[in-house]
Amino acid sequence: MSIVKKIRKARREARAEVKAAKTRVKAEVKEASKAQQRQQKLLAKQEKALIKSEEKGLKKRRKHEKKMAQLELDKLKHGRLNKDNVKRYAGALRTAAPLLLPLVYRGIVAAQGQLEANRAKKAGLTTDQMAAFSGHGASLKARTAGIRNTLKDSDLPAGFKRDVKERLNEVDSSIDNAEYMTDQQRRRVHKTINAEIDNITAEIQQRLSA
């Protein structure tokens, strides 16, 4: 086989591999979208059940509080505090437990929101800007975007900015290429990319603090 034929064959095989990789990525994105929709429906159903439980618990709590107020009034009228009264107050505390479930759920949601906010802040972005990135390398893309924002707002030398932008362009290209790799390959590449971003960030911080 001539060199030209070998080159053509290699090109055909490379195109076929890229096409197959893109097809796999599209299928993965489609499946991920379906999974997200199922998750959102499940969360909506759970939230509805929690709200209903909260309303039911609130009604029960008000009824119980009214009963406890009456017991307190009776206690004051009789001027005594005995073992039976202590047991009643202990029971009142136990009945408050169901009301804690919605609060726990809201706490988890708030914690997740705070986690996303912290990630966005670390990347130098808002939570809305962070949400604009998708794919396996979304967090890496967010970091490079945050660095670009820092450069834009800084008074660093133009030559240094240009050098950093070129390095960021190479990093972004590597992130895009990693989307078509296997999980194991992608993890290795992402580790290298993270290290490069850390180096760029350190250099910028050093320049800013000089």
Coordinates of C-alpha atoms in Angstrom, one line a residue:
M1 CA 0.0 0.0 0.0
S2 CA 1.4 3.4 -1.0
I3 CA 2.0 6.2 1.6
V4 CA -0.9 8.3 0.1
K5 CA -3.3 5.4 0.5
K6 CA -2.1 4.8 4.1
I7 CA -2.7 8.5 4.9
R8 CA -6.1 8.4 3.4
K9 CA -7.0 5.3 5.3
A10 CA -5.7 6.8 8.5
R11 CA -7.8 10.0 7.9
R12 CA -10.9 7.9 7.2
E13 CA -10.4 6.0 10.4
A14 CA -9.8 9.1 12.4
R15 CA -13.0 10.7 11.0
A16 CA -14.9 7.6 11.8
E17 CA -13.6 7.6 15.4
V18 CA -14.5 11.3 15.9
K19 CA -18.0 10.7 14.4
A20 CA -18.5 7.7 16.7
A21 CA -17.3 9.7 19.7
K22 CA -19.7 12.5 18.9
T23 CA -22.5 10.1 18.6
R24 CA -21.7 8.6 22.0
V25 CA -21.5 12.1 23.5
K26 CA -24.9 13.0 22.1
A27 CA -26.4 9.8 23.5
E28 CA -24.9 10.5 26.9
V29 CA -26.2 14.1 26.9
K30 CA -29.7 12.9 25.9
E31 CA -29.7 10.2 28.6
A32 CA -28.4 12.8 31.2
S33 CA -31.2 15.2 30.2
K34 CA -33.8 12.4 30.7
A35 CA -32.3 11.5 34.1
Q36 CA -32.4 15.2 35.1
Q37 CA -36.0 15.5 34.1
R38 CA -36.9 12.4 36.2
Q39 CA -34.9 13.8 39.1
Q40 CA -36.8 17.1 38.9
K41 CA -40.2 15.3 38.8
L42 CA -39.2 13.3 41.8
L43 CA -38.0 16.4 43.7
A44 CA -41.2 18.2 42.9
K45 CA -43.3 15.3 44.1
Q46 CA -41.3 15.1 47.3
E47 CA -41.5 18.8 47.9
K48 CA -45.3 18.7 47.4
A49 CA -45.5 15.9 49.9
L50 CA -43.4 17.8 52.4
I51 CA -45.4 20.9 52.1
K52 CA -48.6 18.9 52.7
S53 CA -46.9 17.3 55.7
E54 CA -45.9 20.7 57.0
E55 CA -49.4 22.1 56.7
K56 CA -50.8 19.0 58.4
G57 CA -48.2 19.3 61.1
L58 CA -48.8 23.0 61.6
K59 CA -52.5 22.4 62.2
K60 CA -51.7 19.6 64.6
R61 CA -49.2 21.8 66.4
R62 CA -51.6 24.7 66.8
K63 CA -54.2 22.3 68.3
H64 CA -51.6 20.9 70.6
E65 CA -50.4 24.3 71.7
K66 CA -54.0 25.3 72.5
K67 CA -54.3 22.1 74.6
M68 CA -51.0 22.9 76.4
A69 CA -52.1 26.4 77.1
Q70 CA -55.2 25.1 78.7
L71 CA -53.1 22.7 80.8
E72 CA -50.9 25.6 81.9
L73 CA -54.0 27.6 82.9
D74 CA -55.3 24.6 84.9
K75 CA -51.9 24.3 86.6
L76 CA -51.9 27.9 87.6
K77 CA -55.4 27.7 88.9
H78 CA -54.6 24.7 91.1
G79 CA -51.2 26.1 92.0
R80 CA -49.2 22.9 91.6
L81 CA -46.5 21.3 89.5
N82 CA -46.3 17.6 89.7
K83 CA -44.9 14.5 87.9
D84 CA -47.9 14.3 85.6
N85 CA -47.4 17.8 84.4
V86 CA -43.7 17.1 83.6
K87 CA -44.7 14.1 81.5
R88 CA -47.2 16.3 79.6
Y89 CA -44.4 18.8 78.7
A90 CA -42.1 16.0 77.6
G91 CA -44.8 14.6 75.3
A92 CA -45.3 18.1 73.8
L93 CA -41.6 18.1 72.8
R94 CA -41.9 14.7 71.1
T95 CA -44.9 15.8 69.0
A96 CA -42.8 18.6 67.5
A97 CA -40.5 16.1 65.8
P98 CA -42.6 15.7 62.6
L99 CA -42.4 19.5 62.0
L100 CA -38.6 19.3 61.8
L101 CA -38.7 17.2 58.5
P102 CA -39.5 20.2 56.2
L103 CA -36.9 22.3 57.9
V104 CA -34.3 19.6 57.4
Y105 CA -35.2 19.4 53.7
R106 CA -35.0 23.1 53.3
G107 CA -31.6 23.1 55.1
I108 CA -30.3 20.5 52.6
V109 CA -31.5 22.6 49.6
A110 CA -30.0 25.7 51.2
A111 CA -26.7 23.9 51.7
Q112 CA -26.6 22.7 48.1
G113 CA -27.2 26.3 47.0
Q114 CA -24.4 27.6 49.2
L115 CA -22.1 24.9 47.8
E116 CA -22.8 26.0 44.2
A117 CA -22.3 29.7 45.3
N118 CA -19.0 28.8 46.9
R119 CA -17.8 27.0 43.7
A120 CA -18.9 30.0 41.6
K121 CA -17.1 32.4 43.9
K122 CA -13.9 30.3 43.8
A123 CA -14.1 30.5 40.0
G124 CA -14.7 34.3 40.1
L125 CA -18.2 34.0 38.7
T126 CA -21.8 34.4 39.8
T127 CA -24.1 31.3 40.2
D128 CA -25.9 32.3 37.0
Q129 CA -22.7 32.4 35.1
M130 CA -21.6 29.1 36.6
A131 CA -24.8 27.5 35.4
A132 CA -24.0 28.5 31.8
F133 CA -21.4 25.7 31.6
S134 CA -22.1 22.1 31.0
G135 CA -20.4 18.8 30.2
H136 CA -17.7 16.9 32.1
G137 CA -15.4 19.9 32.1
A138 CA -18.0 22.5 33.2
S139 CA -16.1 23.4 36.4
L140 CA -12.8 23.7 34.5
K141 CA -14.5 26.0 31.9
A142 CA -15.9 28.1 34.7
R143 CA -12.4 28.5 36.2
T144 CA -10.9 29.7 32.9
A145 CA -13.8 32.1 32.5
G146 CA -13.2 33.4 36.0
I147 CA -9.5 34.0 35.2
R148 CA -10.5 35.8 32.0
N149 CA -12.7 38.1 34.1
T150 CA -9.9 38.8 36.5
L151 CA -7.5 39.7 33.7
K152 CA -10.1 42.0 32.1
D153 CA -10.5 44.0 35.3
S154 CA -6.8 44.0 36.3
D155 CA -4.0 46.5 35.5
L156 CA -1.5 43.8 34.7
P157 CA 0.9 44.3 31.8
A158 CA -0.6 43.8 28.3
G159 CA 2.1 41.2 27.4
F160 CA 1.4 39.1 30.4
K161 CA -2.3 39.3 29.7
R162 CA -1.8 38.2 26.2
D163 CA 0.4 35.2 27.3
V164 CA -2.2 34.1 29.8
K165 CA -5.0 34.3 27.3
E166 CA -3.1 32.1 24.8
R167 CA -2.5 29.6 27.6
L168 CA -6.2 29.7 28.5
N169 CA -7.2 29.1 24.9
E170 CA -5.0 26.0 24.9
V171 CA -6.6 24.9 28.2
D172 CA -10.1 25.4 26.8
S173 CA -9.2 23.3 23.7
S174 CA -7.9 20.5 25.9
I175 CA -11.2 20.6 27.9
D176 CA -13.2 20.3 24.7
N177 CA -11.1 17.4 23.4
A178 CA -11.4 15.6 26.7
E179 CA -15.2 15.4 26.3
Y180 CA -14.7 12.7 23.6
M181 CA -12.3 10.6 25.8
T182 CA -13.0 7.6 28.0
D183 CA -13.6 8.2 31.7
Q184 CA -10.1 7.1 32.7
Q185 CA -8.4 9.2 30.0
R186 CA -10.6 12.2 30.9
R187 CA -9.7 12.0 34.5
R188 CA -6.0 12.1 33.7
V189 CA -6.4 15.0 31.4
H190 CA -8.6 17.0 33.8
K191 CA -6.0 16.4 36.5
T192 CA -3.3 17.9 34.2
I193 CA -5.6 20.8 33.3
N194 CA -6.4 21.6 36.9
A195 CA -2.7 21.8 37.6
E196 CA -2.2 24.2 34.7
I197 CA -5.0 26.4 35.8
D198 CA -3.6 26.4 39.4
N199 CA -0.2 27.5 37.9
I200 CA -1.8 30.3 35.9
T201 CA -3.8 31.5 38.9
A202 CA -0.7 31.5 41.1
E203 CA 1.2 33.5 38.6
I204 CA -1.6 36.1 38.4
Q205 CA -1.9 36.3 42.2
Q206 CA 1.9 36.8 42.4
R207 CA 1.7 39.6 39.8
L208 CA -1.2 41.3 41.6
S209 CA 0.5 41.2 45.0
A210 CA 3.8 42.4 43.7

